[in-house]
């Protein structure tokens, strides 16, 4: 079998997605997700202009060799653009291999290690009461684990708070919107949110919270301590994690489990965090961290240090990533939890898929390959529209982490 074509499809069914479709001389094709929120066209060009020409004529069964060719062969290693592009190729090649061997991808990764993949959903609200209601709604839908975010009194708009009556979506059309931030107000507010959720729903539900890079290590230590009575499953991204040793300080002060990694793109962003057991969950994805091939190595390394996975799964990761993540999640032993944020119906129509949800768990399905596709005709009806994540400023105008 040889690769005859590698096509990049950019579309916007509800939000922007970049998809790679690799075709072969035997009629089998594979799909991969290359979406990098707010920087979509950079990855599209990387794939179209620099990767696709190198793939033509290669044997698609050589997944590891092609991965190394794209990683080592580019000379310029790592970075979100490069690693998302490599990931898209990697997903598409696993999809092709599964279809060629007539078996779901998880079978090629060692087989199933569990019956289903536990996911957590998002409960967002303008204030504590609205978030509490949303937690209840998700528990009724069968979710065992829920992430809770709420608006902060005195902060005009923040991460996780829906605009109007719609669902929360971080990216907005046009140029980047600006949000305001106040750490003190946030730190006073967040324990009240979780106290109220535990008062209403008791001890059983697994509760998570995303600090979304807004704290310093000592502030994160305080938030972790203040949340200990509510026994969270994790706090996510307590600090921006370029400085891996910053986590030592948080770790010394709190037993609230720590999760990080949605912006990481290779093991080199996380090796100290894992080796020193400074975190509990590594949240890199098969999309932004080099595909299934690289994530298998990350998970194996993490397994030795009691670190479990907790893949990022927001709406800016397409159903192709969701499918690939589920095959990966179900196959490894040190799986922790998978994030799930439902896509719009337009997105689901453009990306038909076989994965399914029941009772708090997702199932990848038994279709050969990844069990997901792109409907190119429908995709063509949703052309790309520039959209960006917000920029954050403190109340005095200083640019801050979003
Ligand atoms: O802000 O995916 O845990 N989920 C998140 C997401 C991220 C977006 C960025 O593109 O933090 O909502
Ligand atoms: Co997050």
Coordinates of C-alpha atoms and ligand atoms in Angstrom, one line a residue, residues 120 122 147 149 159 209-213 234 236-237 262-263 283 312 314 339, ligand 2:
X120 CA -16.0 14.4 33.1
X122 CA -18.4 20.9 32.3
X147 CA -16.0 20.1 36.4
X149 CA -16.7 26.8 37.1
X159 CA -13.1 31.6 31.8
X209 CA -12.0 22.5 38.8
X210 CA -9.9 24.4 36.2
X211 CA -7.8 27.3 37.5
X212 CA -6.8 27.9 33.9
X213 CA -3.3 29.1 34.5
X234 CA -8.2 17.5 40.7
X236 CA -6.3 21.7 36.7
X237 CA -3.6 24.1 35.4
X262 CA -3.4 20.7 27.9
X263 CA -0.9 23.1 26.3
X283 CA -3.5 16.1 30.5
X312 CA -7.9 17.4 27.3
X314 CA -12.7 20.5 24.8
X339 CA -12.6 15.4 29.4
Ligands
LIG2 CO1 -8.3 23.3 31.0

